[in-house]
PDB file of C-alpha atoms in Angstrom:
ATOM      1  CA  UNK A 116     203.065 168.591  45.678  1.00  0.00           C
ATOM      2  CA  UNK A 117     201.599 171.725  44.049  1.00  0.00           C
ATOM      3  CA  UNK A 118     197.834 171.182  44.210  1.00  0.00           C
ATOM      4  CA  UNK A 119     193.675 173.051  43.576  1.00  0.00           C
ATOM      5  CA  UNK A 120     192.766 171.841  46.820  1.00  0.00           C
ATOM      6  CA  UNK A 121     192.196 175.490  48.298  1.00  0.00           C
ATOM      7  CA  UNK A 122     190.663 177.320  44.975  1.00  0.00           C
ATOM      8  CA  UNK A 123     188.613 174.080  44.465  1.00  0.00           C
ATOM      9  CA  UNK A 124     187.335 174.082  48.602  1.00  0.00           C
ATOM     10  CA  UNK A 125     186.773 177.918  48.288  1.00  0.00           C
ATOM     11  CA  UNK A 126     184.763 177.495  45.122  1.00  0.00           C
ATOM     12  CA  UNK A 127     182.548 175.192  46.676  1.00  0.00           C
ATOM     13  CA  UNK A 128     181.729 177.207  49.715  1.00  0.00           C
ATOM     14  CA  UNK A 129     183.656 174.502  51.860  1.00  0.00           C
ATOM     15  CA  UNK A 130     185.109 175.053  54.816  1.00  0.00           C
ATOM     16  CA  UNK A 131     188.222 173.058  55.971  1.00  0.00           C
ATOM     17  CA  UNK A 132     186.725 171.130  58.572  1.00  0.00           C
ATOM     18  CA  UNK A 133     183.901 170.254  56.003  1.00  0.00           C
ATOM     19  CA  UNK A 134     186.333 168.769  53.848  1.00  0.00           C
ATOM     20  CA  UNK A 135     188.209 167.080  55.971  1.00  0.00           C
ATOM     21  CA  UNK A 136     184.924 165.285  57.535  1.00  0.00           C
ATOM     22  CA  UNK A 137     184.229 164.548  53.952  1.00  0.00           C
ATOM     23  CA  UNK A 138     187.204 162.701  53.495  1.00  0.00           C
ATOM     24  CA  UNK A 139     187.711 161.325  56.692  1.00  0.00           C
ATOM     25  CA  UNK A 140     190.593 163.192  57.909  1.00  0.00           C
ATOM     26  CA  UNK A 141     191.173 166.086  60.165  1.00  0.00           C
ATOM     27  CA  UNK A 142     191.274 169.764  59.483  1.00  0.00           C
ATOM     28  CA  UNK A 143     195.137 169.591  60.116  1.00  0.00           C
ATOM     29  CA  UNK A 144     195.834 167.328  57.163  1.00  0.00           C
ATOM     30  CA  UNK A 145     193.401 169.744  54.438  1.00  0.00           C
ATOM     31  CA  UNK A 146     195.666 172.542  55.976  1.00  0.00           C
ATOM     32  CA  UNK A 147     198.759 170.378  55.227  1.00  0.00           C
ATOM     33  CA  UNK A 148     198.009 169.158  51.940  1.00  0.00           C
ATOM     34  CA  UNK A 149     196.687 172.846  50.886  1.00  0.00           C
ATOM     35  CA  UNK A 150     200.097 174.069  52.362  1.00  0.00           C
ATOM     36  CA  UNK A 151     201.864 171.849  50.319  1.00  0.00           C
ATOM     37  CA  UNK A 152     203.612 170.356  53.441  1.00  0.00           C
ATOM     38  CA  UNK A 153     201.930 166.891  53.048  1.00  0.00           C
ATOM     39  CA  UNK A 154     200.901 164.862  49.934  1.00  0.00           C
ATOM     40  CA  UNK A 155     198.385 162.748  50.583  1.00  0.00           C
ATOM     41  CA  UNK A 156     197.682 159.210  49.425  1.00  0.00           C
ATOM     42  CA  UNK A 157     197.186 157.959  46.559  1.00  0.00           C
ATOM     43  CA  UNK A 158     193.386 157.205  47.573  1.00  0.00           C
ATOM     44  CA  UNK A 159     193.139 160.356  49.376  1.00  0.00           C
ATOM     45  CA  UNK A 160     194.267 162.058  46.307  1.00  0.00           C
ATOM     46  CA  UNK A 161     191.489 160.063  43.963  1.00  0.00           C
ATOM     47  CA  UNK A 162     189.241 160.520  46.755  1.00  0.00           C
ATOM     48  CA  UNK A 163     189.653 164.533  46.625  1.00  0.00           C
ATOM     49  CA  UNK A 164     189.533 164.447  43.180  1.00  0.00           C
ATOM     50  CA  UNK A 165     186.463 162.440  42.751  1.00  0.00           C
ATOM     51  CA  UNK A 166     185.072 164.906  45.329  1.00  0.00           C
ATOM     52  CA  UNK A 167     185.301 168.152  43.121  1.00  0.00           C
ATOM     53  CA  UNK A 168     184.464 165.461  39.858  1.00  0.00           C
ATOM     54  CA  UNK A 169     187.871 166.337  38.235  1.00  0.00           C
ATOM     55  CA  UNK A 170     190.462 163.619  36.828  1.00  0.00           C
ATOM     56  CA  UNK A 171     193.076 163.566  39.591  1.00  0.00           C
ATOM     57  CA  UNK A 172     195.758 165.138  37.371  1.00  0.00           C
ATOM     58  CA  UNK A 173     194.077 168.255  37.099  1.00  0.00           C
ATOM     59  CA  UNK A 174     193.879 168.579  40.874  1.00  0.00           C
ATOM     60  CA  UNK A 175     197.643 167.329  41.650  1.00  0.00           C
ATOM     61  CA  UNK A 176     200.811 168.562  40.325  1.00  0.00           C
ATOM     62  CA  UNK A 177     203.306 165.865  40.249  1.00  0.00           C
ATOM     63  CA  UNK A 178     205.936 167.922  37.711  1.00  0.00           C
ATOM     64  CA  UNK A 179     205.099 171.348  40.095  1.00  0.00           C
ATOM     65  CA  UNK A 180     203.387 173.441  37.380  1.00  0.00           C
ATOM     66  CA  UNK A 181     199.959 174.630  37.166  1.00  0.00           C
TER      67      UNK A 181
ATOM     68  CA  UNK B 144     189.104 149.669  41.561  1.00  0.00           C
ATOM     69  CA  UNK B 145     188.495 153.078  43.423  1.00  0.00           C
ATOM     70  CA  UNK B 146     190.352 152.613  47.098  1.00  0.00           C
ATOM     71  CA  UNK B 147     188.355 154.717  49.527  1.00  0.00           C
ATOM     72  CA  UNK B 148     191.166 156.437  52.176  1.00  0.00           C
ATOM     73  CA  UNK B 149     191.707 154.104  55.080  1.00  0.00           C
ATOM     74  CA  UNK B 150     190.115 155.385  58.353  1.00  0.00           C
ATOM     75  CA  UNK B 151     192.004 155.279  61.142  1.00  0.00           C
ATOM     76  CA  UNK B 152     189.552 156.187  63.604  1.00  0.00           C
ATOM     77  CA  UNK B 153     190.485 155.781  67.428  1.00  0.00           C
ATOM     78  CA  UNK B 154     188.408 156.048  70.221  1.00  0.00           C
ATOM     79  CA  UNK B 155     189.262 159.288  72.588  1.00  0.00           C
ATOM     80  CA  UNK B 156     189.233 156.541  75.556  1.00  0.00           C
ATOM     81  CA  UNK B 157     192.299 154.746  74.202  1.00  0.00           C
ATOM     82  CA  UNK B 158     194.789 156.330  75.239  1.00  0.00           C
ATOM     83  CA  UNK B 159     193.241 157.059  79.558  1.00  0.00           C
ATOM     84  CA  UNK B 160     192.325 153.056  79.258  1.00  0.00           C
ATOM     85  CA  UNK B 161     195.761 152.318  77.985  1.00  0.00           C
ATOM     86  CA  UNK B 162     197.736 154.094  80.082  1.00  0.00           C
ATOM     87  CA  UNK B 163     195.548 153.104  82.958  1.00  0.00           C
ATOM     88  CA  UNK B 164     195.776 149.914  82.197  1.00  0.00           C
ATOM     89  CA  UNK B 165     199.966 150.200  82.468  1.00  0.00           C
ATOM     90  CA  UNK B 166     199.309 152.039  85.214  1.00  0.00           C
ATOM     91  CA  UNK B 167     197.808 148.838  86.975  1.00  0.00           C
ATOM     92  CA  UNK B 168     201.019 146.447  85.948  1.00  0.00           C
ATOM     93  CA  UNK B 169     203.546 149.384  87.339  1.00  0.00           C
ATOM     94  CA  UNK B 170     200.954 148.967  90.391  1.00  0.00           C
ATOM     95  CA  UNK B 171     201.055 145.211  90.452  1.00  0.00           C
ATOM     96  CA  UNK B 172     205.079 145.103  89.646  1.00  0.00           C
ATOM     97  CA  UNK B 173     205.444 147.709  93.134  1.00  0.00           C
ATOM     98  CA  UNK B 174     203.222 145.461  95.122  1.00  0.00           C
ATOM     99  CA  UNK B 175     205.169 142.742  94.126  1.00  0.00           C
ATOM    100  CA  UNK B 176     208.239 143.848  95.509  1.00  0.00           C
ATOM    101  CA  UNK B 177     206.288 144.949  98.701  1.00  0.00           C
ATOM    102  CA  UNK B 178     206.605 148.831  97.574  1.00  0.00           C
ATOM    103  CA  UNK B 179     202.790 149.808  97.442  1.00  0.00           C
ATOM    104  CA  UNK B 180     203.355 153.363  98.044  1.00  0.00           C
ATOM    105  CA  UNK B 181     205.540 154.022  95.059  1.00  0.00           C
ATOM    106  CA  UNK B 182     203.198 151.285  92.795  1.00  0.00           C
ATOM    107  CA  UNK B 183     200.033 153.574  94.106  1.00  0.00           C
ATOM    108  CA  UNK B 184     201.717 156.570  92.538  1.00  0.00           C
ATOM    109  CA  UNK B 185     202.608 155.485  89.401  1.00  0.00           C
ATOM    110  CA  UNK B 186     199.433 154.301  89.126  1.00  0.00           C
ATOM    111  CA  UNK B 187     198.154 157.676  89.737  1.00  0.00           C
ATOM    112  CA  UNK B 188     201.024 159.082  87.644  1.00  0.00           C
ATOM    113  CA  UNK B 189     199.473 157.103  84.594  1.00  0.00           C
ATOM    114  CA  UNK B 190     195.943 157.948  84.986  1.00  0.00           C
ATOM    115  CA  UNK B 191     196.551 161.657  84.904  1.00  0.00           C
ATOM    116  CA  UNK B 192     198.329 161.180  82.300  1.00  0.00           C
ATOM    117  CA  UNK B 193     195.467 159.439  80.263  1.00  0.00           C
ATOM    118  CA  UNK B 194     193.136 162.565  81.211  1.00  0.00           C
ATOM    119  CA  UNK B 195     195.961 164.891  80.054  1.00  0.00           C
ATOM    120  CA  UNK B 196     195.508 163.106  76.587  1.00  0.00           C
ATOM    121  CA  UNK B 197     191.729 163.112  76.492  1.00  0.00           C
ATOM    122  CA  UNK B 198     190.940 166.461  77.800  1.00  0.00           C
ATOM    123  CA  UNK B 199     194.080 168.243  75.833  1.00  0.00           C
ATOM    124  CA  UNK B 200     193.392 166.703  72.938  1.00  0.00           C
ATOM    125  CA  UNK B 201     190.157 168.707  72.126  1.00  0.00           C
ATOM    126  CA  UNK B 202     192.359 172.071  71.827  1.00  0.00           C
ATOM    127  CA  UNK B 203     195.705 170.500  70.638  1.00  0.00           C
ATOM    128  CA  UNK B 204     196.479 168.368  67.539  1.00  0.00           C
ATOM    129  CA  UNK B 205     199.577 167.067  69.246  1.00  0.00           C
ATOM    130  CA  UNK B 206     197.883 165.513  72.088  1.00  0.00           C
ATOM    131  CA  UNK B 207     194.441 164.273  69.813  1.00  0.00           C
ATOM    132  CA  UNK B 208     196.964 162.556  67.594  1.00  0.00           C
ATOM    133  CA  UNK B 209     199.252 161.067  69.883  1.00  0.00           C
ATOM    134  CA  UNK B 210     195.904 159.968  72.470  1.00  0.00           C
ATOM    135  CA  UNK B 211     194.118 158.592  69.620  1.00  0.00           C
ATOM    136  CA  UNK B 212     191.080 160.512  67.830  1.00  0.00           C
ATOM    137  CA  UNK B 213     192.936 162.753  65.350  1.00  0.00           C
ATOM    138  CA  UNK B 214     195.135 159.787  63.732  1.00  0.00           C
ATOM    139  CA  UNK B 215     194.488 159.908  60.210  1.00  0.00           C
ATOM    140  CA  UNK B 216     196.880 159.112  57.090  1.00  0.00           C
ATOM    141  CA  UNK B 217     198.787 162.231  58.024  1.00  0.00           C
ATOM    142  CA  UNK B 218     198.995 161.062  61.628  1.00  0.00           C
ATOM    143  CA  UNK B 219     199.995 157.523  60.608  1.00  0.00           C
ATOM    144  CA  UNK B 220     203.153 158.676  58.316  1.00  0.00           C
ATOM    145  CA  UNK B 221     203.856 161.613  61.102  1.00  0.00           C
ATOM    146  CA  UNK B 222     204.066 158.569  63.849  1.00  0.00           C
ATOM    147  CA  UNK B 223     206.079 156.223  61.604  1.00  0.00           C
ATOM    148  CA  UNK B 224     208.936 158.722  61.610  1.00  0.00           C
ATOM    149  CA  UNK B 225     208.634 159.512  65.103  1.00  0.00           C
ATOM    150  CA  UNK B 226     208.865 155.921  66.106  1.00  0.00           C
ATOM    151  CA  UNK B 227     211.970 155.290  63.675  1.00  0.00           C
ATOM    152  CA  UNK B 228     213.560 158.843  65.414  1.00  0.00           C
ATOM    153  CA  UNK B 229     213.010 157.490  68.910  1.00  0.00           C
ATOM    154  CA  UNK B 230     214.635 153.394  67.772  1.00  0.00           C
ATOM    155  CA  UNK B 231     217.573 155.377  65.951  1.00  0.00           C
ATOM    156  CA  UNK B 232     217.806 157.444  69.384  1.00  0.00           C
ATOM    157  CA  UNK B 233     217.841 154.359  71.535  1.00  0.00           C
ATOM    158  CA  UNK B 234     220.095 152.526  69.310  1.00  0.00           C
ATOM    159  CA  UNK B 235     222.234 155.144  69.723  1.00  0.00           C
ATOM    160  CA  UNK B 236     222.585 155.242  73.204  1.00  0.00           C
ATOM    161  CA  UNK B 237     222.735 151.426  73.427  1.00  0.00           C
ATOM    162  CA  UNK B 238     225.712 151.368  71.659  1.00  0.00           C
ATOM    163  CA  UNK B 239     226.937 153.936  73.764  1.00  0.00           C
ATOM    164  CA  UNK B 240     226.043 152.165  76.622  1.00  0.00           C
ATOM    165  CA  UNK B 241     227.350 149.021  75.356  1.00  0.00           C
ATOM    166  CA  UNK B 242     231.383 150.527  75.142  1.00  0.00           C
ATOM    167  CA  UNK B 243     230.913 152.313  78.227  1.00  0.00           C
ATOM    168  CA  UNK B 244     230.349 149.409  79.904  1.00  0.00           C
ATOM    169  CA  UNK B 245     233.041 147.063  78.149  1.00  0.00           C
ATOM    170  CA  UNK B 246     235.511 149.875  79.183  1.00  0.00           C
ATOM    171  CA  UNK B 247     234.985 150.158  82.362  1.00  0.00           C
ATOM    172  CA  UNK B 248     235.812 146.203  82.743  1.00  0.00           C
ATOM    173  CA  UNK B 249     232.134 144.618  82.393  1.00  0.00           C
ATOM    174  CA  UNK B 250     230.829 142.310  79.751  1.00  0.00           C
ATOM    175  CA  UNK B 251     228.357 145.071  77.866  1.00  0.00           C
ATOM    176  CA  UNK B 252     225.497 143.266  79.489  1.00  0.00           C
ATOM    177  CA  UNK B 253     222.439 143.603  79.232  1.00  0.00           C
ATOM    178  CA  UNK B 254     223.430 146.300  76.160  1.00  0.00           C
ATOM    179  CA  UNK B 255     224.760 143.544  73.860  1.00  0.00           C
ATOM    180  CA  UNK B 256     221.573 141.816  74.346  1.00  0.00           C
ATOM    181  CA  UNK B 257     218.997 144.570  73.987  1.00  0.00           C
ATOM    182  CA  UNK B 258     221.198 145.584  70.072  1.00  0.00           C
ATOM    183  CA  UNK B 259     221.076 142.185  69.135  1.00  0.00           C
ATOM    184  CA  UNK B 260     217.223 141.544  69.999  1.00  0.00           C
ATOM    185  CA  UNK B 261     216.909 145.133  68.149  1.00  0.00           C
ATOM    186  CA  UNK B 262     218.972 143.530  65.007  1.00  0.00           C
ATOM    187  CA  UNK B 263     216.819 140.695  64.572  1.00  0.00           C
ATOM    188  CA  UNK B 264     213.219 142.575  65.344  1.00  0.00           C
ATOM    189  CA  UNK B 265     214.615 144.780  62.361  1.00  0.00           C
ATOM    190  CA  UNK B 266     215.445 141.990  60.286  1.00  0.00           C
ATOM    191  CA  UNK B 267     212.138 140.178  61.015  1.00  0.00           C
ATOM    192  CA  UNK B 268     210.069 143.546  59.952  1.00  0.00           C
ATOM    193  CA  UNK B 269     212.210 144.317  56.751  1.00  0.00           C
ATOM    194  CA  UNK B 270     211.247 140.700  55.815  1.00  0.00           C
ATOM    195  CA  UNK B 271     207.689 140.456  57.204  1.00  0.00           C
ATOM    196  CA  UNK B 272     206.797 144.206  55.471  1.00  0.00           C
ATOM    197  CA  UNK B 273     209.154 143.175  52.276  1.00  0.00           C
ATOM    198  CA  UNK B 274     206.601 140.146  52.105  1.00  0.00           C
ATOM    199  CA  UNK B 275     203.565 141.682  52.538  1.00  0.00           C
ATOM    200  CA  UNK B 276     204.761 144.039  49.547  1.00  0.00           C
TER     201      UNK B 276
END
């Protein structure tokens, strides 16, 4: 699922450990879900989203456009 | 309601205790069949095993998922298909097993037992996981 996650981390002068600790998962899964290879839960996702204080639509890309 | 992500949090001592711990059944299993040399080595077998886990797991995500401290969501979905791969894998070769040994003249024992105890543990979890929703 096309996502912000990486502009959004880099804007906010986070690292991808940081964020994972944040969230409670590991470096691995940020990379994953920045790669697009993993889409994360629906409370990860609202979790993230509530993280950079955007709706959760703006940060995830369910129809694959930006 | 807001759902916070579930942590899955696992000690890095899980997976040395565990396999330690199966380590000392192989050990008791050996000693029960008066073979303590061979139980003493499996024992040992297991244990280095467990320290393979803890010690590799700080440089690879392979081992710190699979011992216990990197399971997270990922991790969780990642292990669910693994475990599915491996019980299609050993269904598969239970079946195999199962016609081999029917003909070559013997009564598919103990294959036809292990599919069947396989059939209804997947029966019981479609309806136990269909039930919990």
């Amino acid at each position: 699922m096309r996502n912000e996650i990486r502009e959004l981390r880099g804007r906010n002068g986070l690292s991808q450990a940081q964020l994972g600790e944040a969230m409670g998962v590991s470096r691995q899964t940020i990379i994953a879900i920045e790669t697009e290879r993993y889409t994360p839960s629906l409370p990860l996702a609202m979790a993230l989203a509530r993280y950079f204080e955007l709706p959760v639509e703006e940060v995830f890309h369910a129809d694959g456009t930006a | 309601m807001l759902m916070e992500p579930r942590s899955l949090y696992r000690s890095r001592w899980f997976m040395p205790v565990f396999s330690s711990i199966l380590g000392l059944l192989i050990l008791g299993a050996f000693v029960a069949a008066d073979d303590l040399g061979t139980g003493i080595a499996g024992l040992g077998m297991m244990v280095a095993v467990g320290f393979v886990f803890l010690i590799g797991g700080r440089r690879s995500e392979t081992l710190a998922g699979l011992g216990g401290p990197g399971r997270d969501e990922r991790w969780e979905m990642i292990d669910t298909r693994a475990t599915a791969f491996a019980g299609t894998v050993l269904i598969a070769a239970l079946i195999a097993c199962w016609l081999w040994d029917i003909a070559g003249g013997g009564d598919g024992s103990p294959y036809g037992q292990l599919m069947a105890i396989t059939g209804f543990a997947y029966i019981a979890g479609i309806a136990l996981l269909r039930w919990r929703g």
